[in-house]
PDB file of C-alpha atoms in Angstrom:
ATOM      1  CA  LYS A 276       6.579  13.391   0.215  1.00 49.00           C
ATOM      2  CA  ILE A 277       6.802  12.842   3.987  1.00 53.00           C
ATOM      3  CA  PHE A 278       5.481   9.637   5.555  1.00 55.00           C
ATOM      4  CA  TYR A 279       5.170   7.871   8.907  1.00 57.00           C
ATOM      5  CA  VAL A 280       4.630   4.109   9.208  1.00 69.00           C
ATOM      6  CA  GLY A 281       2.036   4.386  11.989  1.00 72.00           C
ATOM      7  CA  THR A 282       0.721   1.665  14.278  1.00 85.00           C
ATOM      8  CA  LYS A 283       2.418  -1.170  12.359  1.00 93.00           C
ATOM      9  CA  LEU A 284       5.409  -0.080  14.445  1.00 92.00           C
ATOM     10  CA  ALA A 285       3.657  -1.435  17.542  1.00 91.00           C
ATOM     11  CA  VAL A 286       3.747  -4.929  16.031  1.00 94.00           C
ATOM     12  CA  ALA A 287       7.439  -4.622  15.142  1.00 94.00           C
ATOM     13  CA  GLN A 288       8.246  -3.444  18.656  1.00 92.00           C
ATOM     14  CA  ALA A 289       6.169  -6.193  20.285  1.00 92.00           C
ATOM     15  CA  MET A 290       7.982  -8.822  18.190  1.00 94.00           C
ATOM     16  CA  ASP A 291      11.380  -7.123  18.581  1.00 94.00           C
ATOM     17  CA  LYS A 292      11.799  -7.386  14.795  1.00 96.00           C
ATOM     18  CA  HIS A 293      12.952  -4.180  13.152  1.00 96.00           C
ATOM     19  CA  ASP A 294      14.557  -5.065   9.805  1.00 96.00           C
ATOM     20  CA  THR A 295      11.466  -4.706   7.564  1.00 96.00           C
ATOM     21  CA  ILE A 296       9.665  -1.655   8.914  1.00 96.00           C
ATOM     22  CA  GLY A 297      11.997   0.540   6.859  1.00 96.00           C
ATOM     23  CA  ILE A 298      10.729  -1.098   3.671  1.00 97.00           C
ATOM     24  CA  ASP A 299       7.217   0.018   4.631  1.00 96.00           C
ATOM     25  CA  LEU A 300       8.493   3.537   5.198  1.00 96.00           C
ATOM     26  CA  VAL A 301      10.115   3.743   1.770  1.00 97.00           C
ATOM     27  CA  ALA A 302       7.151   2.104   0.035  1.00 96.00           C
ATOM     28  CA  MET A 303       4.609   4.574   1.341  1.00 94.00           C
ATOM     29  CA  CYS A 304       6.813   7.475   0.241  1.00 95.00           C
ATOM     30  CA  VAL A 305       7.873   6.389  -3.242  1.00 96.00           C
ATOM     31  CA  ASP A 306       4.572   4.794  -4.249  1.00 96.00           C
ATOM     32  CA  ASP A 307       2.816   8.056  -3.503  1.00 95.00           C
ATOM     33  CA  LEU A 308       5.399   9.906  -5.616  1.00 95.00           C
ATOM     34  CA  VAL A 309       5.035   7.607  -8.623  1.00 97.00           C
ATOM     35  CA  VAL A 310       1.271   8.202  -8.820  1.00 96.00           C
ATOM     36  CA  CYS A 311       1.940  11.428 -10.711  1.00 96.00           C
ATOM     37  CA  GLY A 312       4.636   9.789 -12.835  1.00 97.00           C
ATOM     38  CA  ALA A 313       7.568  11.008 -10.744  1.00 97.00           C
ATOM     39  CA  GLU A 314      10.730   8.923 -10.556  1.00 97.00           C
ATOM     40  CA  PRO A 315      11.939   8.641  -6.932  1.00 97.00           C
ATOM     41  CA  LEU A 316      15.434  10.096  -6.664  1.00 97.00           C
ATOM     42  CA  PHE A 317      16.418  10.103  -3.012  1.00 96.00           C
ATOM     43  CA  LEU A 318      15.174   9.718   0.519  1.00 96.00           C
ATOM     44  CA  GLN A 319      16.220  10.978   3.946  1.00 96.00           C
ATOM     45  CA  ASP A 320      15.061   9.298   7.139  1.00 96.00           C
ATOM     46  CA  TYR A 321      14.391  10.402  10.696  1.00 96.00           C
ATOM     47  CA  ILE A 322      14.459   7.923  13.574  1.00 96.00           C
ATOM     48  CA  ALA A 323      13.297   9.009  17.031  1.00 95.00           C
ATOM     49  CA  VAL A 324      14.138   6.625  19.891  1.00 95.00           C
ATOM     50  CA  GLY A 325      13.667   6.516  23.624  1.00 95.00           C
ATOM     51  CA  LYS A 326      17.178   5.145  23.959  1.00 95.00           C
ATOM     52  CA  VAL A 327      19.734   4.560  21.221  1.00 95.00           C
ATOM     53  CA  VAL A 328      20.459   0.859  20.864  1.00 95.00           C
ATOM     54  CA  PRO A 329      22.956   0.691  17.982  1.00 95.00           C
ATOM     55  CA  GLU A 330      21.949  -2.811  16.902  1.00 96.00           C
ATOM     56  CA  LYS A 331      18.252  -1.864  16.719  1.00 96.00           C
ATOM     57  CA  VAL A 332      18.934   1.345  14.796  1.00 96.00           C
ATOM     58  CA  ALA A 333      21.133  -0.629  12.392  1.00 96.00           C
ATOM     59  CA  GLU A 334      18.270  -3.056  11.724  1.00 97.00           C
ATOM     60  CA  ILE A 335      15.848  -0.203  11.048  1.00 96.00           C
ATOM     61  CA  VAL A 336      18.275   1.473   8.630  1.00 96.00           C
ATOM     62  CA  LYS A 337      18.914  -1.885   6.956  1.00 97.00           C
ATOM     63  CA  GLY A 338      15.230  -2.053   6.042  1.00 97.00           C
ATOM     64  CA  ILE A 339      15.218   1.529   4.767  1.00 97.00           C
ATOM     65  CA  ALA A 340      18.255   0.801   2.596  1.00 97.00           C
ATOM     66  CA  GLU A 341      16.604  -2.339   1.184  1.00 98.00           C
ATOM     67  CA  GLY A 342      13.475  -0.341   0.382  1.00 98.00           C
ATOM     68  CA  CYS A 343      15.544   2.232  -1.482  1.00 97.00           C
ATOM     69  CA  VAL A 344      17.170  -0.531  -3.539  1.00 97.00           C
ATOM     70  CA  GLN A 345      13.731  -1.875  -4.477  1.00 97.00           C
ATOM     71  CA  ALA A 346      12.565   1.638  -5.397  1.00 97.00           C
ATOM     72  CA  GLY A 347      15.685   2.618  -7.338  1.00 97.00           C
ATOM     73  CA  ALA A 348      16.240   5.600  -5.040  1.00 97.00           C
ATOM     74  CA  ALA A 349      19.279   6.723  -3.064  1.00 97.00           C
ATOM     75  CA  LEU A 350      19.336   6.927   0.723  1.00 97.00           C
ATOM     76  CA  LEU A 351      21.213  10.199   1.233  1.00 94.00           C
ATOM     77  CA  GLY A 352      21.221  10.181   4.997  1.00 90.00           C
ATOM     78  CA  GLY A 353      19.052  11.187   7.906  1.00 91.00           C
ATOM     79  CA  GLU A 354      18.954  11.802  11.622  1.00 94.00           C
ATOM     80  CA  THR A 355      18.609   9.676  14.727  1.00 95.00           C
ATOM     81  CA  ALA A 356      17.362  11.509  17.816  1.00 96.00           C
ATOM     82  CA  GLU A 357      17.203  10.219  21.380  1.00 96.00           C
ATOM     83  CA  HIS A 358      14.213  11.381  23.474  1.00 95.00           C
ATOM     84  CA  PRO A 359      14.649  10.077  27.047  1.00 94.00           C
ATOM     85  CA  GLY A 360      11.768  10.938  29.333  1.00 91.00           C
ATOM     86  CA  VAL A 361       9.450  11.508  26.375  1.00 93.00           C
ATOM     87  CA  MET A 362       9.627   8.041  24.831  1.00 92.00           C
ATOM     88  CA  ASP A 363      10.058   4.713  26.618  1.00 92.00           C
ATOM     89  CA  PRO A 364      13.571   3.249  26.204  1.00 91.00           C
ATOM     90  CA  GLU A 365      12.381   0.535  23.788  1.00 90.00           C
ATOM     91  CA  GLU A 366      10.054   2.839  21.863  1.00 91.00           C
ATOM     92  CA  TYR A 367      10.855   4.422  18.500  1.00 93.00           C
ATOM     93  CA  ASP A 368       9.209   6.114  15.547  1.00 93.00           C
ATOM     94  CA  VAL A 369      10.364   6.574  11.966  1.00 94.00           C
ATOM     95  CA  SER A 370       9.581   9.021   9.189  1.00 94.00           C
ATOM     96  CA  ALA A 371      11.133   9.943   5.869  1.00 95.00           C
ATOM     97  CA  THR A 372      11.143  12.566   3.156  1.00 94.00           C
ATOM     98  CA  ALA A 373      11.365  11.417  -0.458  1.00 95.00           C
ATOM     99  CA  VAL A 374      12.000  13.535  -3.547  1.00 96.00           C
ATOM    100  CA  GLY A 375      11.151  12.586  -7.115  1.00 97.00           C
ATOM    101  CA  VAL A 376      11.169  14.264 -10.517  1.00 97.00           C
ATOM    102  CA  VAL A 377       8.852  14.313 -13.528  1.00 97.00           C
ATOM    103  CA  GLU A 378       8.720  16.559 -16.594  1.00 96.00           C
ATOM    104  CA  ALA A 379       5.926  19.126 -16.288  1.00 96.00           C
ATOM    105  CA  ASP A 380       4.192  17.965 -19.473  1.00 94.00           C
ATOM    106  CA  SER A 381       4.379  14.321 -18.356  1.00 95.00           C
ATOM    107  CA  ILE A 382       2.652  14.718 -14.994  1.00 97.00           C
ATOM    108  CA  LEU A 383      -0.098  12.137 -14.583  1.00 97.00           C
ATOM    109  CA  GLY A 384      -3.390  12.985 -12.932  1.00 96.00           C
ATOM    110  CA  PRO A 385      -7.183  13.114 -13.119  1.00 97.00           C
ATOM    111  CA  ASP A 386      -7.080  15.550 -16.047  1.00 96.00           C
ATOM    112  CA  LYS A 387      -5.707  12.757 -18.254  1.00 97.00           C
ATOM    113  CA  VAL A 388      -8.372  10.173 -17.373  1.00 98.00           C
ATOM    114  CA  ARG A 389     -10.800   9.470 -20.230  1.00 97.00           C
ATOM    115  CA  ASP A 390     -14.086   7.661 -20.787  1.00 97.00           C
ATOM    116  CA  GLY A 391     -13.235   4.068 -21.725  1.00 98.00           C
ATOM    117  CA  ASP A 392      -9.963   3.854 -19.786  1.00 98.00           C
ATOM    118  CA  VAL A 393      -9.264   0.534 -18.115  1.00 98.00           C
ATOM    119  CA  LEU A 394      -8.423  -0.050 -14.439  1.00 98.00           C
ATOM    120  CA  ILE A 395      -5.592  -2.518 -13.891  1.00 98.00           C
ATOM    121  CA  ALA A 396      -5.079  -3.695 -10.330  1.00 98.00           C
ATOM    122  CA  MET A 397      -1.753  -4.744  -8.854  1.00 98.00           C
ATOM    123  CA  ALA A 398      -1.989  -7.110  -5.906  1.00 98.00           C
ATOM    124  CA  SER A 399      -0.926  -6.000  -2.444  1.00 98.00           C
ATOM    125  CA  SER A 400       1.397  -8.096  -0.294  1.00 97.00           C
ATOM    126  CA  GLY A 401      -1.055  -7.923   2.602  1.00 97.00           C
ATOM    127  CA  LEU A 402      -2.211  -5.105   4.851  1.00 97.00           C
ATOM    128  CA  HIS A 403       0.724  -2.913   3.767  1.00 97.00           C
ATOM    129  CA  SER A 404       0.796  -0.056   6.338  1.00 94.00           C
ATOM    130  CA  ASN A 405      -2.875   0.785   6.813  1.00 94.00           C
ATOM    131  CA  GLY A 406      -5.652  -0.412   9.074  1.00 95.00           C
ATOM    132  CA  TYR A 407      -3.414  -1.661  11.861  1.00 95.00           C
ATOM    133  CA  SER A 408      -5.427  -0.032  14.625  1.00 94.00           C
ATOM    134  CA  LEU A 409      -8.477  -2.088  13.632  1.00 96.00           C
ATOM    135  CA  ALA A 410      -6.432  -5.207  12.834  1.00 96.00           C
ATOM    136  CA  ARG A 411      -4.671  -5.115  16.205  1.00 95.00           C
ATOM    137  CA  TYR A 412      -7.945  -4.495  18.045  1.00 95.00           C
ATOM    138  CA  VAL A 413      -9.716  -7.409  16.342  1.00 96.00           C
ATOM    139  CA  LEU A 414      -6.900  -9.955  16.335  1.00 96.00           C
ATOM    140  CA  LEU A 415      -4.912  -9.105  19.451  1.00 95.00           C
ATOM    141  CA  GLU A 416      -7.377  -7.502  21.863  1.00 93.00           C
ATOM    142  CA  GLN A 417     -10.746  -8.926  20.840  1.00 95.00           C
ATOM    143  CA  ALA A 418      -9.643 -12.430  19.813  1.00 95.00           C
ATOM    144  CA  GLY A 419      -6.558 -12.558  22.050  1.00 95.00           C
ATOM    145  CA  LEU A 420      -4.417 -14.202  19.364  1.00 95.00           C
ATOM    146  CA  PRO A 421      -0.674 -14.293  20.152  1.00 96.00           C
ATOM    147  CA  LEU A 422       1.705 -12.731  17.643  1.00 96.00           C
ATOM    148  CA  ASP A 423       3.949 -15.813  17.793  1.00 95.00           C
ATOM    149  CA  GLY A 424       1.022 -18.202  17.335  1.00 94.00           C
ATOM    150  CA  HIS A 425       0.854 -20.169  14.064  1.00 96.00           C
ATOM    151  CA  ILE A 426      -2.333 -19.488  12.097  1.00 94.00           C
ATOM    152  CA  GLU A 427      -3.069 -22.452   9.842  1.00 94.00           C
ATOM    153  CA  GLU A 428      -5.076 -20.429   7.322  1.00 93.00           C
ATOM    154  CA  LEU A 429      -2.196 -17.950   6.945  1.00 95.00           C
ATOM    155  CA  GLY A 430       0.497 -20.615   6.807  1.00 95.00           C
ATOM    156  CA  ARG A 431       2.680 -18.721   9.286  1.00 97.00           C
ATOM    157  CA  THR A 432       2.521 -16.859  12.587  1.00 97.00           C
ATOM    158  CA  LEU A 433       0.212 -13.912  12.993  1.00 97.00           C
ATOM    159  CA  GLY A 434       3.172 -11.624  13.665  1.00 96.00           C
ATOM    160  CA  GLU A 435       4.911 -12.683  10.456  1.00 97.00           C
ATOM    161  CA  GLU A 436       1.752 -11.937   8.492  1.00 97.00           C
ATOM    162  CA  LEU A 437       1.267  -8.530  10.096  1.00 97.00           C
ATOM    163  CA  LEU A 438       4.886  -7.553   9.450  1.00 97.00           C
ATOM    164  CA  GLU A 439       4.848  -8.585   5.774  1.00 97.00           C
ATOM    165  CA  PRO A 440       6.523  -5.587   4.076  1.00 97.00           C
ATOM    166  CA  THR A 441       4.563  -3.253   1.825  1.00 97.00           C
ATOM    167  CA  ARG A 442       5.093  -3.980  -1.847  1.00 97.00           C
ATOM    168  CA  ILE A 443       7.061  -1.289  -3.675  1.00 98.00           C
ATOM    169  CA  TYR A 444       5.518  -0.622  -7.112  1.00 98.00           C
ATOM    170  CA  ALA A 445       7.630   2.355  -8.192  1.00 97.00           C
ATOM    171  CA  LYS A 446       9.777   0.569 -10.798  1.00 98.00           C
ATOM    172  CA  ASP A 447       6.784  -1.331 -12.183  1.00 98.00           C
ATOM    173  CA  CYS A 448       4.744   1.855 -12.546  1.00 98.00           C
ATOM    174  CA  LEU A 449       7.580   3.735 -14.233  1.00 98.00           C
ATOM    175  CA  ALA A 450       8.095   0.842 -16.661  1.00 97.00           C
ATOM    176  CA  LEU A 451       4.389   0.963 -17.479  1.00 97.00           C
ATOM    177  CA  THR A 452       4.425   4.699 -18.170  1.00 97.00           C
ATOM    178  CA  ALA A 453       7.417   4.264 -20.483  1.00 96.00           C
ATOM    179  CA  GLU A 454       5.641   1.716 -22.694  1.00 96.00           C
ATOM    180  CA  CYS A 455       1.908   2.376 -22.336  1.00 97.00           C
ATOM    181  CA  ASN A 456      -0.521   5.273 -22.364  1.00 97.00           C
ATOM    182  CA  VAL A 457      -1.116   5.647 -18.618  1.00 98.00           C
ATOM    183  CA  SER A 458      -3.527   8.349 -17.433  1.00 97.00           C
ATOM    184  CA  THR A 459      -2.710   8.086 -13.745  1.00 97.00           C
ATOM    185  CA  PHE A 460      -2.140   5.684 -10.874  1.00 98.00           C
ATOM    186  CA  CYS A 461      -3.985   5.182  -7.601  1.00 98.00           C
ATOM    187  CA  HIS A 462      -1.963   4.115  -4.563  1.00 97.00           C
ATOM    188  CA  VAL A 463      -4.425   2.312  -2.293  1.00 98.00           C
ATOM    189  CA  THR A 464      -3.645   3.367   1.280  1.00 95.00           C
ATOM    190  CA  GLY A 465      -5.753   4.655   4.194  1.00 90.00           C
ATOM    191  CA  GLY A 466      -9.378   5.036   3.179  1.00 92.00           C
ATOM    192  CA  GLY A 467      -9.413   1.919   1.032  1.00 95.00           C
ATOM    193  CA  LEU A 468      -9.766   1.277  -2.665  1.00 97.00           C
ATOM    194  CA  ALA A 469     -12.821   3.413  -3.381  1.00 97.00           C
ATOM    195  CA  GLY A 470     -11.683   6.296  -1.176  1.00 96.00           C
ATOM    196  CA  ASN A 471      -8.308   6.555  -2.910  1.00 97.00           C
ATOM    197  CA  LEU A 472      -9.558   5.862  -6.434  1.00 97.00           C
ATOM    198  CA  GLU A 473     -12.080   8.665  -6.056  1.00 96.00           C
ATOM    199  CA  ARG A 474      -9.208  11.158  -5.859  1.00 94.00           C
ATOM    200  CA  VAL A 475      -8.021  10.421  -9.390  1.00 96.00           C
ATOM    201  CA  ILE A 476     -11.412  10.319 -11.149  1.00 97.00           C
ATOM    202  CA  PRO A 477     -12.403  13.692 -12.632  1.00 96.00           C
ATOM    203  CA  GLU A 478     -15.869  15.181 -12.447  1.00 94.00           C
ATOM    204  CA  GLY A 479     -18.202  13.723 -15.042  1.00 96.00           C
ATOM    205  CA  LEU A 480     -16.651  10.246 -15.006  1.00 97.00           C
ATOM    206  CA  THR A 481     -17.263   7.141 -12.915  1.00 98.00           C
ATOM    207  CA  ALA A 482     -14.939   4.237 -12.141  1.00 98.00           C
ATOM    208  CA  GLU A 483     -16.806   0.927 -12.071  1.00 98.00           C
ATOM    209  CA  VAL A 484     -14.947  -1.634  -9.975  1.00 98.00           C
ATOM    210  CA  ASN A 485     -15.914  -5.282 -10.274  1.00 98.00           C
ATOM    211  CA  ARG A 486     -15.351  -7.173  -7.010  1.00 98.00           C
ATOM    212  CA  SER A 487     -15.794 -10.504  -8.801  1.00 98.00           C
ATOM    213  CA  THR A 488     -12.377 -10.059 -10.473  1.00 98.00           C
ATOM    214  CA  TRP A 489     -10.427 -10.973  -7.326  1.00 98.00           C
ATOM    215  CA  THR A 490     -10.552 -12.629  -3.925  1.00 97.00           C
ATOM    216  CA  PRO A 491      -8.976 -10.658  -1.042  1.00 98.00           C
ATOM    217  CA  GLY A 492      -6.159 -12.483   0.746  1.00 97.00           C
ATOM    218  CA  GLN A 493      -6.648 -14.650   3.808  1.00 97.00           C
ATOM    219  CA  ILE A 494      -5.641 -11.955   6.312  1.00 98.00           C
ATOM    220  CA  PHE A 495      -8.630  -9.861   5.218  1.00 98.00           C
ATOM    221  CA  LYS A 496     -10.954 -12.860   5.553  1.00 97.00           C
ATOM    222  CA  THR A 497      -9.573 -13.566   9.012  1.00 97.00           C
ATOM    223  CA  ILE A 498     -10.091 -10.005  10.257  1.00 98.00           C
ATOM    224  CA  SER A 499     -13.596  -9.881   8.793  1.00 97.00           C
ATOM    225  CA  SER A 500     -14.715 -13.219  10.248  1.00 96.00           C
ATOM    226  CA  VAL A 501     -12.994 -13.001  13.649  1.00 96.00           C
ATOM    227  CA  GLY A 502     -14.129  -9.429  14.290  1.00 96.00           C
ATOM    228  CA  LYS A 503     -17.453  -9.673  12.446  1.00 97.00           C
ATOM    229  CA  VAL A 504     -16.371  -6.589  10.509  1.00 97.00           C
ATOM    230  CA  SER A 505     -18.760  -5.622   7.712  1.00 97.00           C
ATOM    231  CA  LEU A 506     -17.593  -5.492   4.094  1.00 97.00           C
ATOM    232  CA  GLU A 507     -18.327  -1.768   4.070  1.00 96.00           C
ATOM    233  CA  GLU A 508     -16.018  -1.177   7.031  1.00 97.00           C
ATOM    234  CA  MET A 509     -13.357  -3.504   5.614  1.00 98.00           C
ATOM    235  CA  GLU A 510     -13.341  -1.603   2.324  1.00 97.00           C
ATOM    236  CA  LYS A 511     -13.051   1.741   4.097  1.00 96.00           C
ATOM    237  CA  THR A 512     -10.101   0.586   6.207  1.00 97.00           C
ATOM    238  CA  PHE A 513      -8.004  -1.903   4.231  1.00 97.00           C
ATOM    239  CA  ASN A 514      -6.645  -2.232   0.697  1.00 98.00           C
ATOM    240  CA  MET A 515      -8.479  -5.589   0.376  1.00 98.00           C
ATOM    241  CA  GLY A 516      -5.692  -7.050  -1.738  1.00 98.00           C
ATOM    242  CA  VAL A 517      -5.205  -4.176  -4.205  1.00 98.00           C
ATOM    243  CA  GLY A 518      -2.097  -2.066  -3.575  1.00 98.00           C
ATOM    244  CA  MET A 519      -1.882  -0.007  -6.757  1.00 98.00           C
ATOM    245  CA  ILE A 520      -4.195   0.710  -9.684  1.00 98.00           C
ATOM    246  CA  ALA A 521      -3.075   1.842 -13.141  1.00 98.00           C
ATOM    247  CA  VAL A 522      -5.570   3.724 -15.316  1.00 98.00           C
ATOM    248  CA  VAL A 523      -4.597   2.973 -18.919  1.00 98.00           C
ATOM    249  CA  SER A 524      -6.075   3.567 -22.363  1.00 98.00           C
ATOM    250  CA  PRO A 525      -8.180   0.667 -23.706  1.00 97.00           C
ATOM    251  CA  GLU A 526      -5.757   0.247 -26.622  1.00 97.00           C
ATOM    252  CA  ASP A 527      -2.938  -0.559 -24.195  1.00 97.00           C
ATOM    253  CA  ARG A 528      -4.787  -2.915 -21.847  1.00 96.00           C
ATOM    254  CA  GLU A 529      -3.231  -6.107 -23.281  1.00 97.00           C
ATOM    255  CA  ARG A 530       0.245  -4.591 -23.489  1.00 97.00           C
ATOM    256  CA  ALA A 531       0.003  -3.380 -19.899  1.00 98.00           C
ATOM    257  CA  MET A 532      -1.123  -6.803 -18.671  1.00 98.00           C
ATOM    258  CA  ALA A 533       1.695  -8.504 -20.583  1.00 98.00           C
ATOM    259  CA  MET A 534       4.217  -6.120 -19.040  1.00 97.00           C
ATOM    260  CA  MET A 535       2.970  -6.821 -15.538  1.00 97.00           C
ATOM    261  CA  ALA A 536       3.173 -10.568 -16.151  1.00 97.00           C
ATOM    262  CA  ALA A 537       6.734 -10.210 -17.465  1.00 97.00           C
ATOM    263  CA  ARG A 538       7.662  -8.277 -14.333  1.00 97.00           C
ATOM    264  CA  HIS A 539       6.071 -10.965 -12.111  1.00 97.00           C
ATOM    265  CA  VAL A 540       3.414  -8.569 -10.810  1.00 97.00           C
ATOM    266  CA  ASP A 541       0.084 -10.212  -9.976  1.00 98.00           C
ATOM    267  CA  ALA A 542      -2.272  -7.962 -11.954  1.00 98.00           C
ATOM    268  CA  TRP A 543      -5.780  -8.112 -13.408  1.00 98.00           C
ATOM    269  CA  GLU A 544      -8.442  -5.946 -15.040  1.00 98.00           C
ATOM    270  CA  LEU A 545     -10.345  -4.418 -12.165  1.00 98.00           C
ATOM    271  CA  GLY A 546     -12.930  -2.342 -14.022  1.00 98.00           C
ATOM    272  CA  THR A 547     -13.440   0.555 -16.417  1.00 98.00           C
ATOM    273  CA  ILE A 548     -14.025   4.287 -16.578  1.00 98.00           C
ATOM    274  CA  ARG A 549     -17.272   5.559 -18.102  1.00 98.00           C
ATOM    275  CA  ALA A 550     -19.348   8.723 -18.274  1.00 97.00           C
ATOM    276  CA  ALA A 551     -21.170   9.368 -15.008  1.00 96.00           C
ATOM    277  CA  GLY A 552     -24.923   9.455 -14.818  1.00 93.00           C
ATOM    278  CA  GLU A 553     -26.618  12.298 -12.993  1.00 91.00           C
ATOM    279  CA  GLY A 554     -25.824  12.122  -9.287  1.00 90.00           C
ATOM    280  CA  GLU A 555     -23.603   9.038  -9.652  1.00 94.00           C
ATOM    281  CA  ALA A 556     -20.606   8.559  -7.383  1.00 94.00           C
ATOM    282  CA  ARG A 557     -17.101   8.738  -8.850  1.00 95.00           C
ATOM    283  CA  VAL A 558     -16.473   5.144  -7.794  1.00 97.00           C
ATOM    284  CA  ILE A 559     -19.042   2.340  -7.894  1.00 97.00           C
ATOM    285  CA  MET A 560     -18.242  -1.042  -6.371  1.00 97.00           C
ATOM    286  CA  ASN A 561     -20.192  -3.823  -8.114  1.00 96.00           C
ATOM    287  CA  GLY A 562     -20.505  -7.565  -7.596  1.00 97.00           C
ATOM    288  CA  GLU A 563     -19.175  -9.843  -4.876  1.00 97.00           C
ATOM    289  CA  HIS A 564     -15.734 -11.263  -4.108  1.00 97.00           C
ATOM    290  CA  PRO A 565     -15.507 -14.995  -4.851  1.00 95.00           C
ATOM    291  CA  ASN A 566     -15.005 -17.117  -1.721  1.00 91.00           C
ATOM    292  CA  PHE A 567     -14.941 -14.175   0.695  1.00 91.00           C
TER     293      PHE A 567
END
C-alpha cells in the first residue's frame, strides 16, 4: 500500500508543526491494509523537501516512528530527497509504502459478507486525512478564520483541531478478527462513509446505515454551518465521525462491542446488512443525526 497525506500538509506547513503528520501517513497505509485482515509488518517512507532542514525532517520522522509503534509495524527506513528549484525551501511532501501479510484462506472481503451481518462503527478522531481542500476553503478562505485562533466550540485552536492525527485502528481490527467472526472492514477515507462502504458490499445485499446512532463531531458541524455545506456534500467528502467499520456476524455483535469497550475504542452499532430489493443501492443512509 502506498499513500500520500495530501493537503493536510498545507496546514502543518502553515503552522510550522511537523511532528504528527507522520502519524497520518502511517494510519492511512496500515488501516487500508488491515481491511483485508492483513497484519502490517513494515513501512518505508519517502520525504521530498525543497531544502533539507535537519530539525524539520527529524520531526517528520518522529511522527512516522510513533505511527509505526501504534500500528505494531517496523519502520525499516526510507529516503529524503532535496528538490531545489522545484519545491519552495519550506515546502515538503511525504509518502510511504507499507507491507502486510495475511493467510490466503483468511483474507477478508465482500465475498464473506452475509445477510444479517451487523455494522459496527469505530469513531474517528476528526477529519483524519480527507476533505482538507474543502475544509481549508470554508474555514480559512471563506470564513477567514486564523489557524492560531481559539474556537470555543472546539475547545482549542482551529489549527490544533485540523492537525489532530488520524486514529490508527490496525491493532483493534486484528484483535477483533482473532476473537470474532468478521466478514470485512471498511476504512472510511475519501468519498465518505457510503462511498467506501459500498466497496465491501457484494451484489444482492444492501447495507442500511442509521444516522440516528451517532452525532458527528463539532468540526463537522462547524464546516457545515460556516460554509453552508449540504449534508449530501458533507457525507461525500468527510468521514462524519466514523473512521472504520467492522462487518461482523450477528452472533458476535455483543462480543465485538465488549472488545471495543475493553480496548477503549468508541464504537456503536451503525446498521445491518440485508438482502437488496430490486434496484436498491448497496448502501442506504436512513434517519437523521441527533443535534447536527
